[in-house]
Amino acid sequence: MNRKILFVCEEKNFLISSMIKALEDALFDVIPVQPDIVEIQLIEKKPDIYIVYLEGDVNTFDGTLKYIKKLVTEEGKDRIAYLIGTPAEINLAHEIIPKAVVSASFSRPVNMNDIISKLNNLIIDEDNSSGRKRILVVDDDGMTLRTMNNWLRDKYEVYMANSGINAISFLTNNKADLILLDYEMPGASGLQIFEMLKGSENTKDIPVIFLTSKDDKETVMKVLASKPEKYLLKTLEKDELVKSIDDFFKGK
């Protein structure tokens, strides 16, 4: 299953833009479209994931829902559909695209962490047979997440969380062999998340390596005082960083 999402909505307002950004920060490739069958048909490489944001007159989505039903049930294809809306809107949509065809429905106001968690679980289920080590990268900066993913994905199964809370939610149902944790994050800091991880029976044994952009003595001493496995500077070149990860696993 690829990480491309077709996000169907009538209007791309602030709320929709925020939802799309959350998905993109979680490293999903989002294509926003209006409920227009022709526009969707013109997409050459069809996504594996369809999210329909129901709002206003649900009848507007009738044709689109019928077409998505066709795509999701196409033989030999592994595709999923999610619905977002009020309970009434979702019930009306199910008259066109049955519950059995929809993987999950979310009532507004929706918690994007729930959607991202379910999507990541789908990707993980497909990756289970690889036998490769799993690394969870936790950082509030989307560019850092993308960089770490690009650098490490050839050797490891890489998963992303754009906040400490999302990381903890992810680890509730999933395993990781290593956590790369940003030391400085807004809200709950890397150190606070580290303490939460080490205080939980489910996550206390997962090794943690801090990522930091600062190499001054004061910061380094603070990082080391918490006793992570080690720390890595974000300024490292790709080969140096990947070798550090390789050496860590070789020592286990």
PDB file of C-alpha atoms in Angstrom:
ATOM      1  CA  MET A   1       0.000   0.000   0.000  1.00  0.00           C
ATOM      2  CA  ASN A   2       1.428   3.369  -1.012  1.00  0.00           C
ATOM      3  CA  ARG A   3       1.286   6.490   1.179  1.00  0.00           C
ATOM      4  CA  LYS A   4      -0.710   8.521  -1.336  1.00  0.00           C
ATOM      5  CA  ILE A   5      -4.105   9.811  -0.144  1.00  0.00           C
ATOM      6  CA  LEU A   6      -6.957  11.223  -2.204  1.00  0.00           C
ATOM      7  CA  PHE A   7      -8.679  13.694   0.117  1.00  0.00           C
ATOM      8  CA  VAL A   8     -12.160  14.524  -1.201  1.00  0.00           C
ATOM      9  CA  CYS A   9     -13.771  17.703   0.113  1.00  0.00           C
ATOM     10  CA  GLU A  10     -16.093  20.386  -1.210  1.00  0.00           C
ATOM     11  CA  GLU A  11     -14.053  23.326   0.023  1.00  0.00           C
ATOM     12  CA  LYS A  12     -10.419  23.592   1.110  1.00  0.00           C
ATOM     13  CA  ASN A  13     -10.855  25.846   4.135  1.00  0.00           C
ATOM     14  CA  PHE A  14      -8.563  26.406   7.132  1.00  0.00           C
ATOM     15  CA  LEU A  15      -9.738  23.241   8.883  1.00  0.00           C
ATOM     16  CA  ILE A  16      -9.222  21.082   5.809  1.00  0.00           C
ATOM     17  CA  SER A  17      -5.794  22.640   5.225  1.00  0.00           C
ATOM     18  CA  SER A  18      -4.831  21.821   8.819  1.00  0.00           C
ATOM     19  CA  MET A  19      -5.928  18.209   8.389  1.00  0.00           C
ATOM     20  CA  ILE A  20      -3.986  17.872   5.153  1.00  0.00           C
ATOM     21  CA  LYS A  21      -0.891  19.383   6.774  1.00  0.00           C
ATOM     22  CA  ALA A  22      -1.126  16.874   9.647  1.00  0.00           C
ATOM     23  CA  LEU A  23      -1.225  14.026   7.121  1.00  0.00           C
ATOM     24  CA  GLU A  24       1.687  15.488   5.173  1.00  0.00           C
ATOM     25  CA  ASP A  25       3.724  15.935   8.356  1.00  0.00           C
ATOM     26  CA  ALA A  26       3.150  12.208   8.942  1.00  0.00           C
ATOM     27  CA  LEU A  27       4.738  11.647   5.504  1.00  0.00           C
ATOM     28  CA  PHE A  28       1.589  10.946   3.522  1.00  0.00           C
ATOM     29  CA  ASP A  29       1.283  12.380   0.005  1.00  0.00           C
ATOM     30  CA  VAL A  30      -2.112  14.115  -0.067  1.00  0.00           C
ATOM     31  CA  ILE A  31      -4.050  15.019  -3.207  1.00  0.00           C
ATOM     32  CA  PRO A  32      -7.033  17.269  -2.370  1.00  0.00           C
ATOM     33  CA  VAL A  33      -9.912  17.105  -4.868  1.00  0.00           C
ATOM     34  CA  GLN A  34     -13.519  18.195  -5.014  1.00  0.00           C
ATOM     35  CA  PRO A  35     -16.251  15.511  -5.302  1.00  0.00           C
ATOM     36  CA  ASP A  36     -15.845  15.413  -9.078  1.00  0.00           C
ATOM     37  CA  ILE A  37     -15.698  11.993 -10.764  1.00  0.00           C
ATOM     38  CA  VAL A  38     -14.032  13.374 -13.888  1.00  0.00           C
ATOM     39  CA  GLU A  39     -11.238  14.974 -11.871  1.00  0.00           C
ATOM     40  CA  ILE A  40     -10.627  11.726  -9.982  1.00  0.00           C
ATOM     41  CA  GLN A  41     -10.723   9.636 -13.167  1.00  0.00           C
ATOM     42  CA  LEU A  42      -8.001  11.824 -14.693  1.00  0.00           C
ATOM     43  CA  ILE A  43      -5.544  10.846 -11.943  1.00  0.00           C
ATOM     44  CA  GLU A  44      -3.241   8.377 -13.693  1.00  0.00           C
ATOM     45  CA  LYS A  45      -1.818   6.475 -10.734  1.00  0.00           C
ATOM     46  CA  LYS A  46      -4.711   5.941  -8.379  1.00  0.00           C
ATOM     47  CA  PRO A  47      -3.970   6.249  -4.641  1.00  0.00           C
ATOM     48  CA  ASP A  48      -4.511   3.341  -2.271  1.00  0.00           C
ATOM     49  CA  ILE A  49      -6.164   5.526   0.384  1.00  0.00           C
ATOM     50  CA  TYR A  50      -9.355   7.597   0.007  1.00  0.00           C
ATOM     51  CA  ILE A  51     -10.618  10.008   2.646  1.00  0.00           C
ATOM     52  CA  VAL A  52     -13.996  11.649   2.035  1.00  0.00           C
ATOM     53  CA  TYR A  53     -14.828  14.708   4.143  1.00  0.00           C
ATOM     54  CA  LEU A  54     -18.614  14.900   4.105  1.00  0.00           C
ATOM     55  CA  GLU A  55     -20.072  18.345   4.668  1.00  0.00           C
ATOM     56  CA  GLY A  56     -23.214  20.123   3.502  1.00  0.00           C
ATOM     57  CA  ASP A  57     -25.400  18.324   0.993  1.00  0.00           C
ATOM     58  CA  VAL A  58     -24.279  14.682   1.024  1.00  0.00           C
ATOM     59  CA  ASN A  59     -26.037  14.164  -2.318  1.00  0.00           C
ATOM     60  CA  THR A  60     -23.155  16.140  -3.843  1.00  0.00           C
ATOM     61  CA  PHE A  61     -20.918  13.155  -3.045  1.00  0.00           C
ATOM     62  CA  ASP A  62     -23.197  10.462  -4.511  1.00  0.00           C
ATOM     63  CA  GLY A  63     -21.320   9.946  -7.784  1.00  0.00           C
ATOM     64  CA  THR A  64     -17.910  10.227  -6.120  1.00  0.00           C
ATOM     65  CA  LEU A  65     -18.821   7.688  -3.431  1.00  0.00           C
ATOM     66  CA  LYS A  66     -20.040   5.239  -6.084  1.00  0.00           C
ATOM     67  CA  TYR A  67     -16.777   5.619  -7.992  1.00  0.00           C
ATOM     68  CA  ILE A  68     -14.648   5.226  -4.832  1.00  0.00           C
ATOM     69  CA  LYS A  69     -16.655   2.101  -3.980  1.00  0.00           C
ATOM     70  CA  LYS A  70     -15.733   0.733  -7.403  1.00  0.00           C
ATOM     71  CA  LEU A  71     -12.046   1.539  -6.880  1.00  0.00           C
ATOM     72  CA  VAL A  72     -11.886   0.088  -3.372  1.00  0.00           C
ATOM     73  CA  THR A  73     -13.608  -3.160  -4.370  1.00  0.00           C
ATOM     74  CA  GLU A  74     -11.615  -3.604  -7.577  1.00  0.00           C
ATOM     75  CA  GLU A  75     -10.229  -7.126  -7.697  1.00  0.00           C
ATOM     76  CA  GLY A  76      -6.504  -7.394  -7.124  1.00  0.00           C
ATOM     77  CA  LYS A  77      -6.227  -3.934  -5.554  1.00  0.00           C
ATOM     78  CA  ASP A  78      -5.517  -3.186  -1.904  1.00  0.00           C
ATOM     79  CA  ARG A  79      -7.344   0.095  -1.308  1.00  0.00           C
ATOM     80  CA  ILE A  80      -9.194   1.608   1.632  1.00  0.00           C
ATOM     81  CA  ALA A  81     -11.783   4.333   2.179  1.00  0.00           C
ATOM     82  CA  TYR A  82     -12.356   6.500   5.261  1.00  0.00           C
ATOM     83  CA  LEU A  83     -15.360   8.758   5.867  1.00  0.00           C
ATOM     84  CA  ILE A  84     -15.393  11.919   7.982  1.00  0.00           C
ATOM     85  CA  GLY A  85     -18.665  13.646   8.884  1.00  0.00           C
ATOM     86  CA  THR A  86     -21.511  13.881  11.333  1.00  0.00           C
ATOM     87  CA  PRO A  87     -23.218  10.570  12.249  1.00  0.00           C
ATOM     88  CA  ALA A  88     -26.164  11.565  10.057  1.00  0.00           C
ATOM     89  CA  GLU A  89     -23.915  12.352   7.079  1.00  0.00           C
ATOM     90  CA  ILE A  90     -22.014   9.092   7.501  1.00  0.00           C
ATOM     91  CA  ASN A  91     -25.272   7.098   7.660  1.00  0.00           C
ATOM     92  CA  LEU A  92     -26.447   8.711   4.418  1.00  0.00           C
ATOM     93  CA  ALA A  93     -23.112   7.937   2.776  1.00  0.00           C
ATOM     94  CA  HIS A  94     -23.431   4.278   3.796  1.00  0.00           C
ATOM     95  CA  GLU A  95     -26.529   4.044   1.618  1.00  0.00           C
ATOM     96  CA  ILE A  96     -24.140   4.414  -1.323  1.00  0.00           C
ATOM     97  CA  ILE A  97     -20.894   2.949  -0.023  1.00  0.00           C
ATOM     98  CA  PRO A  98     -21.726   0.197   2.507  1.00  0.00           C
ATOM     99  CA  LYS A  99     -20.059  -0.106   5.908  1.00  0.00           C
ATOM    100  CA  ALA A 100     -18.384  -3.299   4.745  1.00  0.00           C
ATOM    101  CA  VAL A 101     -16.522  -1.322   2.097  1.00  0.00           C
ATOM    102  CA  VAL A 102     -15.459   1.536   4.402  1.00  0.00           C
ATOM    103  CA  SER A 103     -12.440   0.740   6.579  1.00  0.00           C
ATOM    104  CA  ALA A 104     -13.264   3.396   9.194  1.00  0.00           C
ATOM    105  CA  SER A 105     -15.569   6.351   9.810  1.00  0.00           C
ATOM    106  CA  PHE A 106     -14.766   9.374  11.985  1.00  0.00           C
ATOM    107  CA  SER A 107     -17.300  11.776  13.471  1.00  0.00           C
ATOM    108  CA  ARG A 108     -16.571  15.497  13.436  1.00  0.00           C
ATOM    109  CA  PRO A 109     -14.784  17.082  15.175  1.00  0.00           C
ATOM    110  CA  VAL A 110     -12.192  14.523  14.190  1.00  0.00           C
ATOM    111  CA  ASN A 111      -8.974  13.702  16.022  1.00  0.00           C
ATOM    112  CA  MET A 112      -6.277  13.529  13.341  1.00  0.00           C
ATOM    113  CA  ASN A 113      -4.084  11.434  15.630  1.00  0.00           C
ATOM    114  CA  ASP A 114      -6.675   8.652  15.388  1.00  0.00           C
ATOM    115  CA  ILE A 115      -6.661   8.745  11.595  1.00  0.00           C
ATOM    116  CA  ILE A 116      -2.866   8.878  11.327  1.00  0.00           C
ATOM    117  CA  SER A 117      -2.517   6.052  13.846  1.00  0.00           C
ATOM    118  CA  LYS A 118      -4.879   3.824  11.856  1.00  0.00           C
ATOM    119  CA  LEU A 119      -3.083   4.652   8.597  1.00  0.00           C
ATOM    120  CA  ASN A 120       0.326   3.915  10.108  1.00  0.00           C
ATOM    121  CA  ASN A 121      -0.981   0.607  11.443  1.00  0.00           C
ATOM    122  CA  LEU A 122      -2.009  -0.357   7.915  1.00  0.00           C
ATOM    123  CA  ILE A 123       1.449   0.443   6.574  1.00  0.00           C
ATOM    124  CA  ILE A 124       3.083  -1.441   9.452  1.00  0.00           C
ATOM    125  CA  ASP A 125       0.949  -4.538   8.896  1.00  0.00           C
ATOM    126  CA  GLU A 126       2.308  -4.718   5.363  1.00  0.00           C
ATOM    127  CA  ASP A 127       5.893  -4.233   6.537  1.00  0.00           C
ATOM    128  CA  ASN A 128       5.814  -6.967   9.192  1.00  0.00           C
ATOM    129  CA  SER A 129       7.392  -9.579   6.926  1.00  0.00           C
ATOM    130  CA  SER A 130      10.507  -7.552   6.104  1.00  0.00           C
ATOM    131  CA  GLY A 131      12.480  -8.637   9.173  1.00  0.00           C
ATOM    132  CA  ARG A 132      14.189  -5.241   9.267  1.00  0.00           C
ATOM    133  CA  LYS A 133      14.684  -3.210  12.431  1.00  0.00           C
ATOM    134  CA  ARG A 134      11.989  -0.644  13.149  1.00  0.00           C
ATOM    135  CA  ILE A 135      12.936   2.943  13.921  1.00  0.00           C
ATOM    136  CA  LEU A 136      10.446   5.527  15.180  1.00  0.00           C
ATOM    137  CA  VAL A 137      11.574   9.088  14.476  1.00  0.00           C
ATOM    138  CA  VAL A 138       9.967  11.726  16.696  1.00  0.00           C
ATOM    139  CA  ASP A 139      10.380  15.351  15.660  1.00  0.00           C
ATOM    140  CA  ASP A 140       8.068  18.345  15.288  1.00  0.00           C
ATOM    141  CA  ASP A 141       9.885  19.469  12.134  1.00  0.00           C
ATOM    142  CA  GLY A 142       8.494  17.933   8.950  1.00  0.00           C
ATOM    143  CA  MET A 143      11.721  18.492   7.034  1.00  0.00           C
ATOM    144  CA  THR A 144      13.712  16.538   9.635  1.00  0.00           C
ATOM    145  CA  LEU A 145      11.195  13.692   9.489  1.00  0.00           C
ATOM    146  CA  ARG A 146      11.462  13.519   5.722  1.00  0.00           C
ATOM    147  CA  THR A 147      15.257  13.656   5.836  1.00  0.00           C
ATOM    148  CA  MET A 148      15.515  10.855   8.397  1.00  0.00           C
ATOM    149  CA  ASN A 149      13.046   8.773   6.415  1.00  0.00           C
ATOM    150  CA  ASN A 150      14.993   9.257   3.176  1.00  0.00           C
ATOM    151  CA  TRP A 151      18.316   8.455   4.836  1.00  0.00           C
ATOM    152  CA  LEU A 152      17.238   5.361   6.750  1.00  0.00           C
ATOM    153  CA  ARG A 153      14.466   3.688   4.751  1.00  0.00           C
ATOM    154  CA  ASP A 154      16.830   1.636   2.550  1.00  0.00           C
ATOM    155  CA  LYS A 155      18.004  -0.339   5.593  1.00  0.00           C
ATOM    156  CA  TYR A 156      15.252   0.066   8.176  1.00  0.00           C
ATOM    157  CA  GLU A 157      11.492   0.270   8.553  1.00  0.00           C
ATOM    158  CA  VAL A 158      11.034   3.935   9.441  1.00  0.00           C
ATOM    159  CA  TYR A 159       7.950   5.370  11.138  1.00  0.00           C
ATOM    160  CA  MET A 160       7.216   8.979  11.988  1.00  0.00           C
ATOM    161  CA  ALA A 161       5.583  10.939  14.771  1.00  0.00           C
ATOM    162  CA  ASN A 162       5.449  14.736  14.731  1.00  0.00           C
ATOM    163  CA  SER A 163       5.007  15.046  18.506  1.00  0.00           C
ATOM    164  CA  GLY A 164       5.821  13.108  21.633  1.00  0.00           C
ATOM    165  CA  ILE A 165       2.147  12.472  22.314  1.00  0.00           C
ATOM    166  CA  ASN A 166       1.713  10.985  18.839  1.00  0.00           C
ATOM    167  CA  ALA A 167       4.761   8.799  19.485  1.00  0.00           C
ATOM    168  CA  ILE A 168       3.304   7.446  22.708  1.00  0.00           C
ATOM    169  CA  SER A 169      -0.027   6.824  20.970  1.00  0.00           C
ATOM    170  CA  PHE A 170       1.792   4.981  18.181  1.00  0.00           C
ATOM    171  CA  LEU A 171       3.709   2.808  20.653  1.00  0.00           C
ATOM    172  CA  THR A 172       0.515   1.793  22.433  1.00  0.00           C
ATOM    173  CA  ASN A 173      -0.218  -0.693  19.660  1.00  0.00           C
ATOM    174  CA  ASN A 174       3.099  -0.943  17.803  1.00  0.00           C
ATOM    175  CA  LYS A 175       6.672  -1.968  18.494  1.00  0.00           C
ATOM    176  CA  ALA A 176       9.932  -0.172  17.756  1.00  0.00           C
ATOM    177  CA  ASP A 177      13.527  -1.345  18.010  1.00  0.00           C
ATOM    178  CA  LEU A 178      14.841   2.194  18.394  1.00  0.00           C
ATOM    179  CA  ILE A 179      13.448   5.681  18.937  1.00  0.00           C
ATOM    180  CA  LEU A 180      15.205   8.724  17.494  1.00  0.00           C
ATOM    181  CA  LEU A 181      13.844  11.528  19.668  1.00  0.00           C
ATOM    182  CA  ASP A 182      14.190  15.260  19.087  1.00  0.00           C
ATOM    183  CA  TYR A 183      15.559  16.769  22.290  1.00  0.00           C
ATOM    184  CA  GLU A 184      13.878  20.147  21.840  1.00  0.00           C
ATOM    185  CA  MET A 185      10.188  20.185  20.919  1.00  0.00           C
ATOM    186  CA  PRO A 186       7.340  22.576  21.766  1.00  0.00           C
ATOM    187  CA  GLY A 187       4.735  21.384  24.246  1.00  0.00           C
ATOM    188  CA  ALA A 188       6.106  18.200  25.782  1.00  0.00           C
ATOM    189  CA  SER A 189       9.886  18.368  25.379  1.00  0.00           C
ATOM    190  CA  GLY A 190      12.052  15.468  24.275  1.00  0.00           C
ATOM    191  CA  LEU A 191      13.250  15.028  27.845  1.00  0.00           C
ATOM    192  CA  GLN A 192       9.676  14.882  29.170  1.00  0.00           C
ATOM    193  CA  ILE A 193       8.721  12.318  26.538  1.00  0.00           C
ATOM    194  CA  PHE A 194      11.860  10.320  27.354  1.00  0.00           C
ATOM    195  CA  GLU A 195      10.840  10.196  31.014  1.00  0.00           C
ATOM    196  CA  MET A 196       7.309   9.126  30.064  1.00  0.00           C
ATOM    197  CA  LEU A 197       8.676   6.349  27.856  1.00  0.00           C
ATOM    198  CA  LYS A 198      11.011   5.075  30.557  1.00  0.00           C
ATOM    199  CA  GLY A 199       8.212   5.228  33.121  1.00  0.00           C
ATOM    200  CA  SER A 200       5.888   2.985  31.125  1.00  0.00           C
ATOM    201  CA  GLU A 201       6.088  -0.799  31.332  1.00  0.00           C
ATOM    202  CA  ASN A 202       5.315  -1.066  27.610  1.00  0.00           C
ATOM    203  CA  THR A 203       8.091   1.261  26.413  1.00  0.00           C
ATOM    204  CA  LYS A 204      10.757   1.335  29.142  1.00  0.00           C
ATOM    205  CA  ASP A 205      13.009  -1.143  27.313  1.00  0.00           C
ATOM    206  CA  ILE A 206      12.953   0.598  23.929  1.00  0.00           C
ATOM    207  CA  PRO A 207      16.357   2.240  23.378  1.00  0.00           C
ATOM    208  CA  VAL A 208      16.272   5.991  22.766  1.00  0.00           C
ATOM    209  CA  ILE A 209      18.812   8.113  20.923  1.00  0.00           C
ATOM    210  CA  PHE A 210      18.375  11.858  21.231  1.00  0.00           C
ATOM    211  CA  LEU A 211      18.637  14.079  18.154  1.00  0.00           C
ATOM    212  CA  THR A 212      19.831  17.600  18.863  1.00  0.00           C
ATOM    213  CA  SER A 213      20.922  20.548  16.750  1.00  0.00           C
ATOM    214  CA  LYS A 214      23.085  22.009  19.528  1.00  0.00           C
ATOM    215  CA  ASP A 215      26.598  20.865  20.360  1.00  0.00           C
ATOM    216  CA  ASP A 216      27.457  23.302  23.149  1.00  0.00           C
ATOM    217  CA  LYS A 217      28.720  21.800  26.399  1.00  0.00           C
ATOM    218  CA  GLU A 218      25.663  22.824  28.451  1.00  0.00           C
ATOM    219  CA  THR A 219      23.214  21.140  26.056  1.00  0.00           C
ATOM    220  CA  VAL A 220      25.347  18.021  25.696  1.00  0.00           C
ATOM    221  CA  MET A 221      25.597  17.660  29.490  1.00  0.00           C
ATOM    222  CA  LYS A 222      21.804  18.005  29.828  1.00  0.00           C
ATOM    223  CA  VAL A 223      21.269  15.365  27.147  1.00  0.00           C
ATOM    224  CA  LEU A 224      23.721  12.909  28.700  1.00  0.00           C
ATOM    225  CA  ALA A 225      22.346  13.461  32.206  1.00  0.00           C
ATOM    226  CA  SER A 226      19.096  11.762  31.216  1.00  0.00           C
ATOM    227  CA  LYS A 227      21.094   8.656  30.195  1.00  0.00           C
ATOM    228  CA  PRO A 228      19.819   7.880  26.694  1.00  0.00           C
ATOM    229  CA  GLU A 229      21.636   5.249  24.628  1.00  0.00           C
ATOM    230  CA  LYS A 230      23.501   8.094  22.963  1.00  0.00           C
ATOM    231  CA  TYR A 231      22.863  11.371  21.195  1.00  0.00           C
ATOM    232  CA  LEU A 232      23.355  12.393  17.575  1.00  0.00           C
ATOM    233  CA  LEU A 233      23.748  15.844  16.121  1.00  0.00           C
ATOM    234  CA  LYS A 234      21.301  16.835  13.400  1.00  0.00           C
ATOM    235  CA  THR A 235      24.217  18.447  11.593  1.00  0.00           C
ATOM    236  CA  LEU A 236      25.781  15.041  10.844  1.00  0.00           C
ATOM    237  CA  GLU A 237      26.127  14.075   7.195  1.00  0.00           C
ATOM    238  CA  LYS A 238      24.023  11.185   5.939  1.00  0.00           C
ATOM    239  CA  ASP A 239      26.833   8.605   5.921  1.00  0.00           C
ATOM    240  CA  GLU A 240      27.895   9.500   9.473  1.00  0.00           C
ATOM    241  CA  LEU A 241      24.385   9.329  10.867  1.00  0.00           C
ATOM    242  CA  VAL A 242      23.489   6.057   9.133  1.00  0.00           C
ATOM    243  CA  LYS A 243      26.788   4.509  10.290  1.00  0.00           C
ATOM    244  CA  SER A 244      26.001   5.549  13.860  1.00  0.00           C
ATOM    245  CA  ILE A 245      22.653   3.761  13.655  1.00  0.00           C
ATOM    246  CA  ASP A 246      24.257   0.712  12.038  1.00  0.00           C
ATOM    247  CA  ASP A 247      26.923   0.566  14.741  1.00  0.00           C
ATOM    248  CA  PHE A 248      24.272   0.869  17.450  1.00  0.00           C
ATOM    249  CA  PHE A 249      22.427  -2.205  16.199  1.00  0.00           C
ATOM    250  CA  LYS A 250      25.667  -4.136  15.659  1.00  0.00           C
ATOM    251  CA  GLY A 251      26.448  -3.638  19.320  1.00  0.00           C
ATOM    252  CA  LYS A 252      23.156  -5.228  20.387  1.00  0.00           C
TER     253      LYS A 252
END
